[in-house]
Short mmCIF file of C-alpha atoms and ligand atoms in Angstrom, two decimals:
data_model
loop_
_atom_site.label_atom_id
_atom_site.label_comp_id
_atom_site.label_asym_id
_atom_site.label_seq_id
_atom_site.Cartn_x
_atom_site.Cartn_y
_atom_site.Cartn_z
CA MET A 119 76.17 -83.56 60.81
CA ALA A 120 79.71 -83.95 59.46
CA ALA A 121 80.32 -81.81 56.37
CA PRO A 122 79.83 -83.98 53.25
CA LYS A 123 82.52 -84.02 50.56
CA THR A 124 80.05 -84.26 47.68
CA THR A 125 78.29 -81.32 46.00
CA VAL A 126 74.85 -82.45 47.18
CA TRP A 127 73.88 -84.78 50.01
CA HIS A 128 70.95 -86.60 51.56
CA LEU A 129 68.15 -84.69 53.29
CA ASP A 130 67.96 -85.76 56.96
CA PRO A 131 64.64 -85.65 58.84
CA HIS A 132 65.98 -82.94 61.14
CA THR A 133 66.94 -80.77 58.15
CA LYS A 134 63.42 -81.26 56.79
CA ALA A 135 62.07 -80.06 60.16
CA LYS A 136 64.36 -77.01 60.01
CA HIS A 137 63.08 -76.27 56.49
CA ASP A 138 59.44 -76.56 57.60
CA LEU A 139 60.20 -74.13 60.36
CA LEU A 140 61.76 -71.67 57.94
CA LYS A 141 58.76 -72.00 55.63
CA PHE A 142 56.22 -71.39 58.40
CA TYR A 143 58.17 -68.46 59.80
CA LEU A 144 58.66 -66.73 56.44
CA GLY A 145 54.99 -67.37 55.63
CA GLY A 146 54.20 -65.02 58.51
CA TRP A 147 57.23 -62.70 58.21
CA PHE A 148 56.84 -61.75 54.51
CA PRO A 149 53.30 -60.33 54.77
CA VAL A 150 53.92 -58.56 58.09
CA LEU A 151 57.18 -56.88 57.07
CA SER A 152 56.12 -56.10 53.51
CA SER A 153 53.04 -54.24 54.74
CA TYR A 154 55.10 -51.35 56.13
CA ASN A 155 58.48 -51.46 54.34
CA GLY A 156 59.52 -50.57 50.80
CA ARG A 157 62.10 -53.32 50.74
CA ILE A 158 62.90 -56.46 52.75
CA VAL A 159 65.81 -58.88 52.55
CA PHE A 160 66.16 -62.62 53.04
CA LEU A 161 69.84 -63.39 53.51
CA ASP A 162 70.97 -67.03 53.36
CA GLY A 163 74.57 -66.93 54.54
CA PHE A 164 75.41 -70.64 54.06
CA ALA A 165 73.07 -71.30 51.16
CA GLY A 166 74.14 -74.78 50.01
CA PRO A 167 73.77 -76.34 46.52
CA GLY A 168 70.06 -75.54 46.08
CA ARG A 169 68.72 -79.10 46.15
CA TYR A 170 69.31 -82.39 48.02
CA ASP A 171 70.23 -85.67 46.33
CA SER A 172 66.62 -86.73 45.75
CA GLY A 173 65.67 -83.33 44.37
CA GLU A 174 64.20 -81.80 47.55
CA PRO A 175 64.63 -78.01 47.62
CA GLY A 176 67.24 -76.38 49.83
CA SER A 177 66.70 -73.26 51.91
CA PRO A 178 67.10 -70.69 49.05
CA LEU A 179 64.37 -72.32 46.93
CA ILE A 180 62.18 -72.82 50.00
CA ALA A 181 62.40 -69.11 50.82
CA LEU A 182 61.61 -68.10 47.22
CA ASP A 183 58.75 -70.54 46.96
CA THR A 184 57.23 -69.47 50.27
CA LEU A 185 56.96 -65.96 48.87
CA LEU A 186 55.83 -66.75 45.33
CA THR A 187 53.15 -69.26 46.37
CA HIS A 188 51.90 -67.11 49.28
CA SER A 189 48.15 -66.51 49.02
CA TYR A 190 48.77 -62.83 49.77
CA PHE A 191 51.71 -62.40 47.36
CA SER A 192 49.88 -60.28 44.76
CA ASN A 193 49.08 -57.78 47.53
CA MET A 194 52.68 -57.47 48.70
CA LYS A 195 53.95 -54.39 46.90
CA CYS A 196 57.40 -54.03 48.41
CA GLU A 197 60.68 -55.14 46.85
CA PHE A 198 62.07 -58.47 48.03
CA LEU A 199 65.79 -59.05 47.84
CA PHE A 200 67.04 -62.63 48.18
CA PHE A 201 70.73 -62.75 48.92
CA PHE A 202 72.32 -66.21 48.68
CA CYS A 203 75.92 -66.71 49.75
CA GLU A 204 77.81 -69.99 49.17
CA ALA A 205 81.58 -70.41 49.48
CA LYS A 206 82.20 -73.75 47.75
CA LYS A 207 82.57 -73.46 43.98
CA ASP A 208 80.74 -76.66 42.90
CA ARG A 209 77.86 -75.92 45.30
CA PHE A 210 77.68 -72.31 44.17
CA GLU A 211 77.42 -73.49 40.53
CA SER A 212 74.74 -76.00 41.46
CA LEU A 213 72.84 -73.31 43.38
CA SER A 214 73.06 -70.91 40.42
CA GLN A 215 71.61 -73.58 38.11
CA GLN A 216 68.82 -74.43 40.51
CA VAL A 217 67.86 -70.80 40.98
CA ALA A 218 67.92 -70.24 37.20
CA GLY A 219 65.69 -73.32 36.75
CA TYR A 220 63.30 -72.07 39.38
CA LYS A 221 63.06 -68.67 37.69
CA GLU A 222 62.46 -70.27 34.31
CA ALA A 223 59.62 -72.33 35.74
CA HIS A 224 58.03 -69.20 37.21
CA GLN A 225 57.80 -66.86 34.24
CA PRO A 226 56.85 -64.08 34.00
CA TRP A 227 59.16 -63.43 36.93
CA PRO A 228 57.71 -60.81 39.32
CA GLU A 229 59.55 -57.51 38.95
CA ASN A 230 59.64 -56.84 42.68
CA VAL A 231 61.58 -60.06 43.46
CA LYS A 232 65.35 -59.71 43.03
CA ILE A 233 67.96 -62.40 43.60
CA GLN A 234 71.65 -61.89 44.24
CA LEU A 235 73.97 -64.90 44.28
CA VAL A 236 77.35 -64.45 45.90
CA HIS A 237 80.22 -66.90 45.57
CA SER A 238 82.12 -66.02 48.70
CA GLU A 239 82.72 -66.76 52.37
CA PHE A 240 79.94 -65.55 54.66
CA SER A 241 82.37 -63.39 56.64
CA ASP A 242 83.76 -61.65 53.53
CA THR A 243 80.24 -61.06 52.19
CA ILE A 244 78.98 -59.50 55.41
CA THR A 245 82.15 -57.44 55.95
CA SER A 246 81.88 -55.83 52.51
CA LEU A 247 78.10 -55.36 52.80
CA VAL A 248 78.44 -53.60 56.15
CA GLU A 249 81.40 -51.47 54.93
CA HIS A 250 79.46 -50.48 51.83
CA LEU A 251 76.35 -49.48 53.78
CA ARG A 252 78.39 -47.54 56.35
CA SER A 253 80.38 -45.67 53.70
CA GLN A 254 77.14 -44.71 51.96
CA LYS A 255 75.57 -43.83 55.34
CA ARG A 256 72.71 -46.14 54.45
CA ARG A 257 70.62 -48.43 56.58
CA LEU A 258 70.10 -52.11 55.90
CA ALA A 259 66.50 -52.85 54.89
CA PRO A 260 64.69 -55.17 57.36
CA THR A 261 66.56 -58.44 57.01
CA PHE A 262 66.01 -62.02 58.05
CA ALA A 263 69.46 -63.62 58.19
CA PHE A 264 69.48 -67.41 58.04
CA VAL A 265 72.86 -68.75 59.15
CA ASP A 266 73.19 -72.48 58.68
CA PRO A 267 76.79 -73.74 58.71
CA PHE A 268 77.99 -77.34 59.06
CA GLY A 269 80.21 -76.57 62.02
CA PHE A 270 81.29 -73.46 63.87
CA SER A 271 84.11 -71.94 61.85
CA GLY A 272 83.60 -68.78 59.81
CA LEU A 273 80.87 -67.52 62.13
CA PRO A 274 82.40 -64.88 64.42
CA MET A 275 80.17 -63.18 66.96
CA SER A 276 81.74 -59.80 66.06
CA LEU A 277 80.57 -60.25 62.47
CA LEU A 278 77.03 -61.05 63.55
CA ALA A 279 77.13 -57.98 65.81
CA ASP A 280 78.17 -55.81 62.83
CA LEU A 281 75.35 -57.14 60.68
CA LEU A 282 72.84 -56.95 63.49
CA SER A 283 73.84 -53.40 64.43
CA PHE A 284 71.23 -52.46 61.85
CA ASN A 285 68.14 -52.29 63.96
CA SER A 286 65.69 -54.14 61.77
CA CYS A 287 67.82 -57.22 61.23
CA GLU A 288 66.94 -60.55 62.78
CA LEU A 289 68.84 -63.78 63.00
CA PHE A 290 68.03 -67.47 62.78
CA VAL A 291 71.19 -69.44 63.45
CA ASN A 292 71.96 -73.12 63.63
CA TYR A 293 74.30 -73.49 66.59
CA MET A 294 76.11 -76.83 66.39
CA VAL A 295 76.47 -77.37 70.11
CA ASP A 296 77.53 -80.99 69.69
CA HIS A 297 80.60 -80.00 67.66
CA VAL A 298 81.38 -77.14 69.99
CA ASN A 299 81.18 -79.46 72.99
CA ARG A 300 83.54 -81.94 71.35
CA PHE A 301 86.19 -79.31 70.61
CA ALA A 302 85.71 -76.89 73.51
CA THR A 303 88.57 -78.26 75.59
CA ALA A 304 90.64 -79.86 72.78
CA GLY A 305 92.78 -76.74 72.38
CA ASN A 306 93.35 -77.15 68.63
CA VAL A 307 90.61 -74.83 67.28
CA ASP A 308 90.54 -72.18 69.99
CA HIS A 309 90.76 -69.30 67.51
CA HIS A 310 87.50 -70.47 65.84
CA LEU A 311 85.76 -71.00 69.17
CA GLU A 312 86.88 -67.69 70.60
CA ALA A 313 85.58 -65.98 67.46
CA LEU A 314 82.30 -67.94 67.60
CA PHE A 315 81.57 -66.81 71.16
CA GLY A 316 83.38 -63.48 71.16
CA THR A 317 84.92 -64.54 74.48
CA ALA A 318 87.24 -67.25 75.84
CA GLU A 319 84.76 -68.18 78.59
CA TYR A 320 83.76 -71.35 76.72
CA LYS A 321 86.95 -72.85 78.21
CA ASN A 322 85.12 -73.01 81.56
CA VAL A 323 82.80 -75.71 80.20
CA GLY A 324 82.45 -78.64 82.58
CA GLN A 325 83.45 -76.58 85.63
CA ASP A 326 79.94 -75.66 86.74
CA PRO A 327 78.40 -78.62 88.62
CA SER A 328 74.90 -77.12 88.37
CA ARG A 329 74.79 -77.27 84.56
CA SER A 330 75.53 -79.88 81.92
CA ARG A 331 78.26 -79.03 79.40
CA GLN A 332 75.62 -78.51 76.70
CA GLN A 333 73.53 -76.25 78.93
CA PHE A 334 76.62 -74.19 79.79
CA LEU A 335 77.50 -73.77 76.09
CA HIS A 336 73.88 -72.95 75.29
CA ASP A 337 73.68 -70.28 78.02
CA LEU A 338 76.97 -68.69 76.99
CA TYR A 339 75.94 -68.39 73.32
CA GLU A 340 72.55 -67.01 74.34
CA ARG A 341 74.16 -64.45 76.63
CA GLN A 342 76.57 -63.33 73.91
CA LEU A 343 73.75 -62.93 71.37
CA THR A 344 71.90 -60.79 73.88
CA ASP A 345 74.89 -58.73 75.07
CA VAL A 346 77.04 -58.44 71.94
CA CYS A 347 74.37 -58.44 69.23
CA LYS A 348 71.97 -56.49 71.46
CA PHE A 349 68.87 -58.51 70.76
CA THR A 350 65.88 -57.80 72.96
CA TYR A 351 64.53 -61.31 72.51
CA VAL A 352 66.56 -64.48 72.03
CA GLN A 353 64.72 -67.80 71.84
CA SER A 354 66.35 -71.16 71.38
CA PHE A 355 65.06 -74.59 70.61
CA ALA A 356 66.90 -77.85 71.03
CA MET A 357 66.75 -80.32 68.18
CA ILE A 358 66.59 -83.71 69.86
CA ASN A 359 67.49 -86.78 67.83
CA LYS A 360 66.16 -90.34 68.09
CA THR A 361 68.45 -91.22 70.99
CA GLY A 362 67.21 -88.28 73.05
CA HIS A 363 70.46 -86.42 72.43
CA ILE A 364 70.62 -82.70 71.53
CA GLY A 365 72.18 -82.37 68.06
CA TYR A 366 72.01 -78.61 67.80
CA TYR A 367 70.15 -75.54 68.92
CA LEU A 368 68.27 -73.18 66.66
CA PHE A 369 68.59 -69.65 68.02
CA HIS A 370 66.27 -66.88 66.93
CA GLY A 371 67.13 -63.28 67.80
CA THR A 372 64.83 -60.34 67.17
CA ARG A 373 64.01 -56.91 68.58
CA ASP A 374 60.34 -57.19 67.75
CA VAL A 375 57.87 -59.07 69.93
CA LYS A 376 55.91 -59.96 66.79
CA GLY A 377 58.97 -61.93 65.62
CA VAL A 378 58.91 -63.91 68.88
CA GLU A 379 55.26 -64.76 68.32
CA LEU A 380 55.80 -65.78 64.69
CA MET A 381 58.74 -68.03 65.52
CA LYS A 382 56.91 -69.65 68.38
CA ASN A 383 53.87 -70.34 66.22
CA ALA A 384 56.17 -71.87 63.60
CA MET A 385 57.86 -74.11 66.19
CA TRP A 386 54.55 -75.44 67.46
CA LYS A 387 53.33 -76.04 63.91
CA VAL A 388 56.29 -78.14 62.82
CA ASP A 389 56.00 -81.85 63.26
CA PRO A 390 59.63 -82.86 62.89
CA GLY A 391 58.74 -86.49 62.20
CA GLY A 392 61.37 -89.20 61.91
CA GLY A 393 61.75 -89.31 65.67
CA TYR A 394 63.20 -85.80 65.93
CA GLN A 395 61.65 -83.28 68.26
CA PHE A 396 62.14 -79.69 69.32
CA SER A 397 62.28 -78.90 72.96
CA ASP A 398 62.88 -76.12 75.44
CA ARG A 399 63.06 -76.12 79.22
CA LEU A 400 60.83 -74.37 81.71
CA ALA A 401 60.47 -74.78 85.47
CA GLY A 402 63.02 -77.61 85.28
CA GLN A 403 60.99 -79.66 82.77
CA ASP A 404 61.40 -80.32 79.05
CA VAL A 405 58.66 -78.81 76.93
CA LEU A 406 58.25 -80.78 73.72
CA PHE A 407 56.74 -79.08 70.71
CA THR A 408 53.98 -81.55 69.94
CA GLU A 409 50.67 -79.75 69.58
CA SER A 410 48.66 -83.00 69.78
CA ASP A 411 49.61 -83.63 73.38
CA VAL A 412 50.63 -80.38 75.07
CA ASN A 413 51.75 -80.65 78.66
CA THR A 414 51.07 -77.21 80.12
CA GLU A 415 52.16 -78.14 83.66
CA PRO A 416 55.51 -76.27 83.37
CA LEU A 417 53.62 -73.12 82.30
CA ARG A 418 51.15 -73.47 85.19
CA GLN A 419 54.02 -73.90 87.63
CA ALA A 420 56.02 -70.99 86.20
CA ILE A 421 53.02 -68.64 86.43
CA LEU A 422 52.15 -69.69 90.00
CA ASP A 423 55.78 -69.14 91.07
CA ARG A 424 56.24 -65.86 89.29
CA TYR A 425 52.96 -64.19 90.34
CA LYS A 426 52.65 -65.53 93.89
CA GLY A 427 50.41 -63.13 95.89
CA LYS A 428 50.04 -60.69 92.97
CA ARG A 429 47.09 -59.19 91.08
CA ILE A 430 47.99 -59.09 87.41
CA SER A 431 46.33 -58.20 84.10
CA ILE A 432 45.62 -60.79 81.42
CA ALA A 433 47.75 -58.75 78.99
CA ALA A 434 50.79 -59.05 81.30
CA LEU A 435 50.22 -62.80 81.70
CA GLU A 436 50.10 -63.19 77.92
CA GLN A 437 53.27 -61.17 77.54
CA PHE A 438 55.05 -63.33 80.13
CA THR A 439 53.89 -66.53 78.39
CA LEU A 440 55.10 -65.32 75.04
CA ILE A 441 58.46 -63.87 76.02
CA HIS A 442 59.60 -65.93 78.99
CA THR A 443 58.27 -69.41 78.28
CA PRO A 444 58.32 -71.79 75.28
CA TYR A 445 54.50 -71.65 75.13
CA ARG A 446 52.15 -69.76 72.83
CA LYS A 447 49.53 -67.33 74.04
CA THR A 448 46.85 -69.92 73.21
CA HIS A 449 48.24 -72.24 75.89
CA LEU A 450 47.42 -69.78 78.67
CA ARG A 451 43.65 -69.25 78.98
CA LYS A 452 41.82 -72.57 78.56
CA PRO A 453 44.62 -75.02 79.42
CA VAL A 454 46.03 -73.15 82.46
CA LEU A 455 43.80 -70.36 83.80
CA THR A 456 40.40 -72.07 83.45
CA PRO A 457 41.38 -75.13 85.58
CA LEU A 458 43.07 -72.86 88.15
CA GLU A 459 39.88 -70.81 88.47
CA LYS A 460 37.68 -73.91 88.68
CA ALA A 461 39.87 -75.30 91.45
CA GLY A 462 39.54 -72.00 93.35
CA VAL A 463 43.29 -71.32 93.17
CA ILE A 464 43.00 -67.93 91.42
CA ARG A 465 40.45 -65.13 91.72
CA VAL A 466 39.31 -63.57 88.45
CA GLU A 467 37.82 -60.10 87.88
CA ARG A 468 36.52 -59.91 84.32
CA PRO A 469 34.58 -57.31 82.32
CA GLY A 470 32.09 -59.91 80.96
CA LYS A 471 30.56 -63.08 82.33
CA SER A 472 33.07 -65.68 81.17
CA GLY A 473 36.48 -66.28 79.64
CA PHE A 474 39.50 -64.04 80.08
CA PRO A 475 38.78 -61.06 77.80
CA ASP A 476 41.00 -57.96 77.64
CA GLY A 477 40.58 -56.00 80.84
CA THR A 478 40.56 -59.16 83.00
CA TRP A 479 42.62 -59.19 86.22
CA VAL A 480 43.81 -62.32 87.98
CA THR A 481 44.85 -62.59 91.65
CA PHE A 482 47.24 -65.42 92.58
CA PRO A 483 47.55 -67.06 96.02
CA SER A 484 50.52 -66.13 98.17
C1 LIG B 200 74.43 -76.91 56.16
S1 LIG B 200 74.83 -76.45 54.52
C2 LIG B 200 73.55 -75.32 54.11
C3 LIG B 200 72.27 -75.93 53.74
C4 LIG B 200 71.21 -74.94 53.31
N1 LIG B 200 71.12 -73.81 54.24
C5 LIG B 200 69.88 -75.63 53.23
O1 LIG B 200 69.17 -75.63 54.23
O2 LIG B 200 69.55 -76.16 52.19
C6 LIG B 200 76.20 -75.34 54.71
C7 LIG B 200 76.69 -74.77 53.39
O3 LIG B 200 77.58 -73.70 53.68
C8 LIG B 200 78.69 -73.77 52.79
N2 LIG B 200 79.81 -73.09 53.46
C9 LIG B 200 80.76 -73.62 54.27
N3 LIG B 200 81.55 -72.65 54.78
C10 LIG B 200 81.07 -71.47 54.29
C11 LIG B 200 81.42 -70.12 54.49
N4 LIG B 200 82.43 -69.77 55.27
N5 LIG B 200 80.70 -69.16 53.87
C12 LIG B 200 79.64 -69.50 53.08
N6 LIG B 200 79.27 -70.78 52.84
C13 LIG B 200 79.95 -71.75 53.45
C14 LIG B 200 78.89 -75.24 52.55
O4 LIG B 200 79.59 -75.47 51.33
C15 LIG B 200 77.45 -75.76 52.53
O5 LIG B 200 76.95 -75.77 51.24
#
């Protein structure tokens, strides 16, 4: 969307979907991380004014509320630090008021939940945070960084790499591919684009006949997140609008396979509504995140291609499904493997009489 001039603005259906996703993800992330860390951080780098024009909560209040209303909250003993950064003065003031109102409505405020509001540019905030930690020779506590700008300026890859050089930090970034595509060959904002990608290769957009411009820009950003930020796992999801057009990609980077699983579960849980959908591609087909009508054909095809002539454990098949496809583990056994076995396509050696329990091996045709 184009950046609004007003302090607050209208909540679009796709933003609502993004918020649901954040809520579902944090609902899983808070209990997991808090169970083995003394402190965890939620960092909202482009925090916004706190509420939308009809009073709907923005991402900072959503994150706080996900924690405070969590059924497991009273058992979470670690310290939670919420770090909200907003550059625009009127929005920062609005955010401060909204956060104060939220705290007032939730008294007595839990001692282990701390909030820090920062009126500053994302890049300045991260630069001083990283410098401070390095000078003190301290590590950053496990951090979920939500990075949700309107466009692509003020979001250099080198800055993300600095922040993410702390091992336990993960990233959820809104990558405005539509804007990037529009400006990629215009020549007037090259310094922003070069900073965004950490390379000038984006200028080659449109020169690869095998990929659309959007796909090229997607692949380049994904590669840079993997290579420069050194993420083990980078997943992305396209947000498709009513006209079937990709508005933006949501990229999630983590070094923990549990993070991949949590994000994937969240994606499949969200019903974007309003005609918006998430999608990913596998085996040349779009995979739409609609749990009511899951087409597992791309997963079936990908597994048959990948494991042609091989004997493979159920654990490895699950790992492949989780890490290399848009599907969840639950899409593997009943929807894909059972029909393949019934049709005599695969041979199954299992410890028990039925199903695909741990210890099962599957042989694929060559
Ligand atoms: C898309 S909105 C964020 C919405 C919010 N994350 C939510 O979901 O409710 C982007 C916000 O970032 C702010 N902003 C723009 N440039 C910024 C920068 N360089 N650093 C920090 N905030 C910035 C804008 O004023 C705006 O409020």
